[in-house]
Amino acid sequence: MPPRSSSKPGGKRWIAETLFDRLGLRMTFAAARMRREERSAHQHLVLFDHRHLGRVLMLDGATQLTSADEFIYHEMMSHVPILAHGRACEVLIVGGGDCGIAHQVLKHGSIARVTQVEIDSAVVALAKRHFPQLAAPVLADKRFELVIGDGNAYVRTSERRFDVVIVDSSDPQGPSAALFGRDFYAAVKRRLSPGGVLVTQSGVPFFQPGELAAAVGHWRGLFADASCYVAAVPTYVGGHLAMGWATDDKRLRRTSARTIAARYRRAGRFATRYWTPEVHTAAFALPRYIAALVEQAAD
Ligand code: SAM
């Protein structure tokens, strides 16, 4: 559902996120300047400037990123799987049209190729123009390959193998709905090299408990290890965001901060604003109510 907006004569336009309307909850932003609003072939896009959060992108009424806090989500979705894996070369990103994830992944010199499968070219075009700090270095990097298409179809038909698959999708609505199903995860499993890692955007458990539980339940039947890690992203309302974790290598999420720090040093200690080796390992220590969702999840 597109965001709702209201404005008083001559006043600011207020843009309301409608993602949690069913819960009677709306985060509303005062748009200092509207940048773009369009219905693409796949979804409704709204882009505006906010005095405190910078540039804000919404798709179908759900906040996707703001230039003020994007680093938290993008760093944790990228550096955790890559440094936990320890020998990753080939990375697949499903979604990720704003290029924020690819921007972090390409900081790893050991990564030989990043393939991004994004369904909506309008999001990439918007990122090029309005989030150049994310998109420009990515699109200029020879290791980066962009495929405009449905991620679900890609993982079913491709024959390639990946060490890390990052599903940076919007919420389970519209074009993203298919990226939360068991068949999609089974196809992703076939795309992973032995010991490969799948991470996903799995919602905010406090308001979207079913999203994480359903995903972990699907992974239980497919992978030896299924869980999640967490981080708080200020504009993803509801406290901890869950980042889903699935792999056949049970040791990876228990890798010590010391080993992660050594791998980070070898990777050149690139700049981060949220991720550290200690934050990495601590993120797998789940609050009890989220751990319960993971433990009780069944296929
Ligand atoms: N971090 C954001 C979040 O947590 O909600 C997601 C950001 S990213 C902009 C989400 C991207 O997934 C969008 O660009 C959207 O077009 C893309 N997407 C949605 N469904 C898709 C599909 N089936 N295949 C590939 N990309 C898809």
Short mmCIF file of C-alpha atoms and ligand atoms in Angstrom, two decimals:
data_model
loop_
_atom_site.label_atom_id
_atom_site.label_comp_id
_atom_site.label_asym_id
_atom_site.label_seq_id
_atom_site.Cartn_x
_atom_site.Cartn_y
_atom_site.Cartn_z
CA MET A 1 0.00 0.00 0.00
CA PRO A 2 1.51 3.37 -0.98
CA PRO A 3 2.42 5.75 1.86
CA ARG A 4 -0.20 8.23 3.03
CA SER A 5 0.59 11.92 2.93
CA SER A 6 -1.00 15.05 4.29
CA SER A 7 -0.05 18.71 4.40
CA LYS A 8 -1.47 21.94 5.68
CA PRO A 9 -1.66 24.87 3.19
CA GLY A 10 1.94 26.13 2.73
CA GLY A 11 2.99 23.59 5.35
CA LYS A 12 5.32 20.60 5.17
CA ARG A 13 4.15 17.39 3.59
CA TRP A 14 3.99 14.52 6.07
CA ILE A 15 4.67 11.06 4.63
CA ALA A 16 3.32 8.13 6.62
CA GLU A 17 4.74 4.62 6.41
CA THR A 18 1.76 2.25 6.04
CA LEU A 19 3.62 -1.03 6.67
CA PHE A 20 2.18 -1.40 10.18
CA ASP A 21 -1.29 0.02 9.57
CA ARG A 22 -2.75 -3.36 10.55
CA LEU A 23 -1.13 -2.84 13.98
CA GLY A 24 -2.53 0.67 14.25
CA LEU A 25 0.98 2.08 14.01
CA ARG A 26 2.43 4.67 11.63
CA MET A 27 5.83 6.32 11.52
CA THR A 28 5.40 9.69 9.83
CA PHE A 29 8.13 11.84 8.28
CA ALA A 30 8.07 15.61 7.63
CA ALA A 31 9.34 15.86 4.06
CA ALA A 32 11.64 18.90 3.79
CA ARG A 33 11.67 18.38 0.01
CA MET A 34 9.93 15.86 -2.24
CA ARG A 35 12.38 14.37 -4.71
CA ARG A 36 10.43 11.77 -6.63
CA GLU A 37 7.19 9.83 -6.57
CA GLU A 38 6.29 7.24 -9.20
CA ARG A 39 4.62 3.91 -9.75
CA SER A 40 7.13 1.66 -11.52
CA ALA A 41 6.28 -1.60 -13.29
CA HIS A 42 6.63 -3.33 -9.89
CA GLN A 43 5.92 -0.94 -7.02
CA HIS A 44 5.25 2.57 -5.69
CA LEU A 45 8.41 4.63 -5.10
CA VAL A 46 8.64 7.74 -2.95
CA LEU A 47 11.87 9.64 -2.34
CA PHE A 48 12.15 12.75 -0.19
CA ASP A 49 14.60 14.69 1.95
CA HIS A 50 14.20 14.79 5.73
CA ARG A 51 15.91 17.45 7.90
CA HIS A 52 17.41 14.86 10.26
CA LEU A 53 17.51 11.60 8.27
CA GLY A 54 18.72 12.94 4.91
CA ARG A 55 17.35 11.20 1.83
CA VAL A 56 14.60 8.65 2.50
CA LEU A 57 13.36 5.96 0.09
CA MET A 58 10.02 4.18 0.56
CA LEU A 59 8.67 1.33 -1.54
CA ASP A 60 4.97 0.43 -1.31
CA GLY A 61 4.68 2.36 1.96
CA ALA A 62 7.66 0.69 3.68
CA THR A 63 10.87 2.55 4.58
CA GLN A 64 13.78 1.03 2.65
CA LEU A 65 16.69 3.24 3.59
CA THR A 66 17.70 6.66 4.80
CA SER A 67 21.11 8.18 4.15
CA ALA A 68 21.46 8.74 7.92
CA ASP A 69 21.21 5.11 9.15
CA GLU A 70 21.72 2.90 6.05
CA PHE A 71 25.26 2.04 7.21
CA ILE A 72 23.95 -0.07 10.11
CA TYR A 73 21.91 -2.46 7.99
CA HIS A 74 24.28 -2.56 5.01
CA GLU A 75 27.39 -3.25 7.11
CA MET A 76 25.75 -6.00 9.15
CA MET A 77 24.16 -7.73 6.14
CA SER A 78 27.56 -7.78 4.34
CA HIS A 79 30.53 -8.08 6.70
CA VAL A 80 28.99 -10.68 9.03
CA PRO A 81 28.44 -13.43 6.42
CA ILE A 82 31.65 -12.67 4.47
CA LEU A 83 33.98 -12.60 7.50
CA ALA A 84 32.22 -15.53 9.17
CA HIS A 85 32.64 -17.57 5.97
CA GLY A 86 36.32 -16.57 5.77
CA ARG A 87 37.00 -17.71 2.17
CA ALA A 88 34.17 -16.10 0.17
CA CYS A 89 34.83 -15.14 -3.47
CA GLU A 90 31.45 -15.24 -5.22
CA VAL A 91 28.53 -13.25 -3.76
CA LEU A 92 24.91 -13.10 -4.95
CA ILE A 93 22.68 -10.20 -3.86
CA VAL A 94 18.95 -10.64 -4.46
CA GLY A 95 17.27 -7.23 -4.49
CA GLY A 96 19.51 -4.50 -3.11
CA GLY A 97 18.57 -1.97 -5.81
CA ASP A 98 19.91 0.97 -3.77
CA CYS A 99 23.41 -0.60 -4.05
CA GLY A 100 24.07 -0.20 -0.30
CA ILE A 101 24.86 -3.88 0.22
CA ALA A 102 27.08 -4.16 -2.88
CA HIS A 103 28.95 -1.07 -1.70
CA GLN A 104 29.93 -2.84 1.53
CA VAL A 105 30.61 -6.24 -0.08
CA LEU A 106 33.02 -4.70 -2.61
CA LYS A 107 35.15 -3.33 0.28
CA HIS A 108 36.45 -6.93 0.56
CA GLY A 109 39.41 -7.28 -1.81
CA SER A 110 39.04 -11.10 -1.63
CA ILE A 111 35.64 -10.96 -3.34
CA ALA A 112 36.12 -11.82 -7.03
CA ARG A 113 32.58 -11.18 -8.26
CA VAL A 114 29.31 -9.71 -6.98
CA THR A 115 26.15 -10.53 -8.93
CA GLN A 116 23.09 -8.45 -8.06
CA VAL A 117 19.65 -9.53 -9.30
CA GLU A 118 17.24 -6.61 -8.89
CA ILE A 119 13.71 -6.73 -10.29
CA ASP A 120 13.13 -2.98 -10.65
CA SER A 121 15.44 -0.89 -12.84
CA ALA A 122 13.67 2.23 -11.52
CA VAL A 123 15.21 1.66 -8.07
CA VAL A 124 18.73 1.39 -9.53
CA ALA A 125 18.18 4.52 -11.66
CA LEU A 126 17.01 6.36 -8.56
CA ALA A 127 20.04 5.16 -6.56
CA LYS A 128 22.43 6.34 -9.29
CA ARG A 129 20.94 9.84 -9.09
CA HIS A 130 20.02 10.20 -5.43
CA PHE A 131 22.41 7.86 -3.55
CA PRO A 132 25.62 8.34 -5.58
CA GLN A 133 27.77 7.67 -2.49
CA LEU A 134 26.42 4.09 -2.63
CA ALA A 135 25.82 3.48 -6.34
CA ALA A 136 28.72 5.25 -8.09
CA PRO A 137 31.61 3.14 -6.65
CA VAL A 138 29.58 -0.04 -7.17
CA LEU A 139 28.65 0.62 -10.79
CA ALA A 140 32.27 1.56 -11.54
CA ASP A 141 33.65 -1.67 -10.04
CA LYS A 142 34.62 -4.32 -12.63
CA ARG A 143 33.74 -7.09 -10.17
CA PHE A 144 30.09 -5.97 -10.12
CA GLU A 145 27.46 -7.55 -12.39
CA LEU A 146 23.87 -6.22 -12.43
CA VAL A 147 21.01 -8.42 -13.65
CA ILE A 148 17.59 -6.77 -13.91
CA GLY A 149 15.13 -9.56 -13.23
CA ASP A 150 13.23 -11.58 -10.64
CA GLY A 151 15.53 -13.06 -8.02
CA ASN A 152 13.25 -16.04 -7.57
CA ALA A 153 13.49 -16.95 -11.28
CA TYR A 154 17.25 -16.35 -11.25
CA VAL A 155 18.05 -18.79 -8.44
CA ARG A 156 15.83 -21.42 -10.08
CA THR A 157 17.43 -21.19 -13.51
CA SER A 158 21.06 -20.22 -12.89
CA GLU A 159 23.72 -22.94 -12.72
CA ARG A 160 26.23 -20.80 -10.87
CA ARG A 161 27.38 -21.36 -7.31
CA PHE A 162 27.90 -18.68 -4.67
CA ASP A 163 29.73 -18.64 -1.32
CA VAL A 164 27.37 -16.04 0.16
CA VAL A 165 23.79 -15.18 -0.85
CA ILE A 166 22.38 -11.93 0.60
CA VAL A 167 18.62 -11.39 0.18
CA ASP A 168 18.15 -7.64 0.55
CA SER A 169 14.45 -7.61 -0.25
CA SER A 170 11.63 -5.33 0.85
CA ASP A 171 8.93 -6.82 3.11
CA PRO A 172 6.91 -9.91 2.09
CA GLN A 173 4.51 -7.95 -0.11
CA GLY A 174 4.39 -7.09 -3.81
CA PRO A 175 7.39 -8.33 -5.86
CA SER A 176 9.22 -9.48 -2.70
CA ALA A 177 6.55 -11.93 -1.55
CA ALA A 178 8.08 -14.80 -3.54
CA LEU A 179 11.44 -14.28 -1.82
CA PHE A 180 10.04 -15.57 1.50
CA GLY A 181 8.80 -18.98 0.31
CA ARG A 182 10.26 -22.45 0.91
CA ASP A 183 10.73 -23.08 -2.82
CA PHE A 184 12.84 -19.93 -3.11
CA TYR A 185 15.05 -21.01 -0.19
CA ALA A 186 15.39 -24.52 -1.62
CA ALA A 187 16.56 -23.00 -4.92
CA VAL A 188 19.00 -20.72 -3.03
CA LYS A 189 20.38 -23.80 -1.25
CA ARG A 190 21.15 -25.31 -4.69
CA ARG A 191 23.05 -22.13 -5.61
CA LEU A 192 25.26 -22.22 -2.55
CA SER A 193 28.73 -23.79 -2.66
CA PRO A 194 29.45 -26.29 0.18
CA GLY A 195 29.48 -24.44 3.51
CA GLY A 196 27.98 -21.36 1.85
CA VAL A 197 25.91 -18.85 3.83
CA LEU A 198 22.44 -17.37 3.24
CA VAL A 199 21.47 -14.13 5.01
CA THR A 200 18.13 -12.38 4.68
CA GLN A 201 16.24 -9.29 5.75
CA SER A 202 13.79 -11.02 8.13
CA GLY A 203 11.82 -8.15 9.58
CA VAL A 204 11.45 -6.69 13.03
CA PRO A 205 10.42 -9.58 15.34
CA PHE A 206 8.60 -7.36 17.83
CA PHE A 207 6.05 -6.35 15.16
CA GLN A 208 6.65 -9.08 12.53
CA PRO A 209 7.29 -12.28 14.56
CA GLY A 210 5.75 -14.50 11.88
CA GLU A 211 8.28 -13.39 9.25
CA LEU A 212 11.32 -14.70 11.11
CA ALA A 213 9.57 -17.80 12.42
CA ALA A 214 8.38 -18.80 8.95
CA ALA A 215 11.82 -18.31 7.40
CA VAL A 216 13.69 -20.25 10.10
CA GLY A 217 11.04 -22.96 9.86
CA HIS A 218 11.70 -23.33 6.13
CA TRP A 219 15.49 -23.41 6.67
CA ARG A 220 15.21 -26.11 9.37
CA GLY A 221 14.32 -28.61 6.65
CA LEU A 222 17.06 -27.40 4.29
CA PHE A 223 20.17 -26.42 6.30
CA ALA A 224 22.14 -27.84 9.24
CA ASP A 225 22.14 -24.43 10.97
CA ALA A 226 19.25 -21.93 10.94
CA SER A 227 19.04 -18.87 13.17
CA CYS A 228 19.43 -15.09 12.96
CA TYR A 229 21.46 -12.17 14.26
CA VAL A 230 20.22 -8.72 15.20
CA ALA A 231 20.89 -5.01 14.97
CA ALA A 232 18.80 -1.96 15.75
CA VAL A 233 18.15 0.22 12.68
CA PRO A 234 16.50 3.47 13.88
CA THR A 235 14.10 3.85 10.94
CA TYR A 236 13.03 0.19 10.92
CA VAL A 237 10.47 0.71 13.69
CA GLY A 238 10.21 -1.85 16.47
CA GLY A 239 13.64 -2.39 17.98
CA HIS A 240 15.85 -5.23 16.73
CA LEU A 241 15.88 -6.08 13.05
CA ALA A 242 16.40 -9.81 12.49
CA MET A 243 18.90 -10.82 9.81
CA GLY A 244 18.22 -14.44 8.94
CA TRP A 245 21.13 -16.94 8.91
CA ALA A 246 21.27 -20.34 7.24
CA THR A 247 24.21 -22.60 6.37
CA ASP A 248 25.36 -26.21 6.60
CA ASP A 249 28.50 -25.16 8.48
CA LYS A 250 27.44 -24.95 12.13
CA ARG A 251 30.80 -23.50 13.21
CA LEU A 252 30.53 -20.24 11.26
CA ARG A 253 28.25 -18.25 13.56
CA ARG A 254 30.31 -19.36 16.55
CA THR A 255 33.56 -17.98 15.08
CA SER A 256 35.40 -16.05 17.80
CA ALA A 257 35.81 -12.26 17.73
CA ARG A 258 39.56 -12.88 17.73
CA THR A 259 39.40 -14.88 14.49
CA ILE A 260 36.99 -12.36 12.93
CA ALA A 261 39.38 -9.53 13.90
CA ALA A 262 42.29 -11.35 12.24
CA ARG A 263 40.24 -11.84 9.04
CA TYR A 264 39.26 -8.13 9.15
CA ARG A 265 42.93 -7.16 9.43
CA ARG A 266 43.73 -9.35 6.41
CA ALA A 267 40.85 -7.67 4.57
CA GLY A 268 42.59 -4.32 5.08
CA ARG A 269 40.60 -2.95 8.05
CA PHE A 270 38.30 -0.95 5.73
CA ALA A 271 36.27 1.80 7.39
CA THR A 272 33.05 0.87 9.19
CA ARG A 273 30.69 2.94 11.37
CA TYR A 274 28.69 0.14 13.06
CA TRP A 275 30.30 -3.27 12.46
CA THR A 276 33.21 -4.37 14.65
CA PRO A 277 34.45 -7.93 15.38
CA GLU A 278 32.85 -7.69 18.84
CA VAL A 279 29.53 -6.33 17.50
CA HIS A 280 29.63 -9.17 14.93
CA THR A 281 29.84 -11.96 17.52
CA ALA A 282 27.47 -10.24 19.97
CA ALA A 283 24.80 -9.93 17.28
CA PHE A 284 24.21 -13.70 17.45
CA ALA A 285 23.39 -13.49 21.19
CA LEU A 286 19.61 -13.22 20.83
CA PRO A 287 17.22 -11.63 23.31
CA ARG A 288 15.01 -14.38 24.82
CA TYR A 289 11.81 -13.45 22.92
CA ILE A 290 13.65 -13.63 19.57
CA ALA A 291 15.53 -16.82 20.56
CA ALA A 292 12.15 -18.37 21.36
CA LEU A 293 10.87 -17.55 17.87
CA VAL A 294 13.91 -19.29 16.40
CA GLU A 295 13.71 -22.30 18.70
CA GLN A 296 10.00 -22.86 18.17
CA ALA A 297 10.12 -22.37 14.41
CA ALA A 298 9.11 -25.48 12.50
CA ASP A 299 8.72 -26.14 8.77
N1 SAM B 1 16.78 -2.78 3.20
C1 SAM B 1 15.50 -2.69 2.65
C2 SAM B 1 14.52 -3.31 3.60
O1 SAM B 1 14.98 -3.85 4.57
O2 SAM B 1 13.33 -3.22 3.45
C3 SAM B 1 15.46 -3.31 1.30
C4 SAM B 1 16.10 -2.45 0.37
S1 SAM B 1 16.17 -2.85 -1.30
C5 SAM B 1 15.70 -1.32 -1.93
C6 SAM B 1 14.85 -3.92 -1.71
C7 SAM B 1 14.87 -4.25 -3.18
O3 SAM B 1 14.31 -5.54 -3.46
C8 SAM B 1 14.05 -3.27 -4.04
O4 SAM B 1 14.92 -2.56 -4.89
C9 SAM B 1 13.08 -4.16 -4.81
O5 SAM B 1 12.83 -3.71 -6.11
C10 SAM B 1 13.84 -5.49 -4.80
N2 SAM B 1 13.01 -6.66 -5.05
C11 SAM B 1 11.76 -6.90 -4.60
N3 SAM B 1 11.31 -8.09 -5.06
C12 SAM B 1 12.29 -8.61 -5.84
C13 SAM B 1 12.43 -9.83 -6.58
N4 SAM B 1 11.45 -10.72 -6.63
N5 SAM B 1 13.61 -10.04 -7.22
C14 SAM B 1 14.62 -9.13 -7.18
N6 SAM B 1 14.54 -7.95 -6.49
C15 SAM B 1 13.40 -7.70 -5.83
#
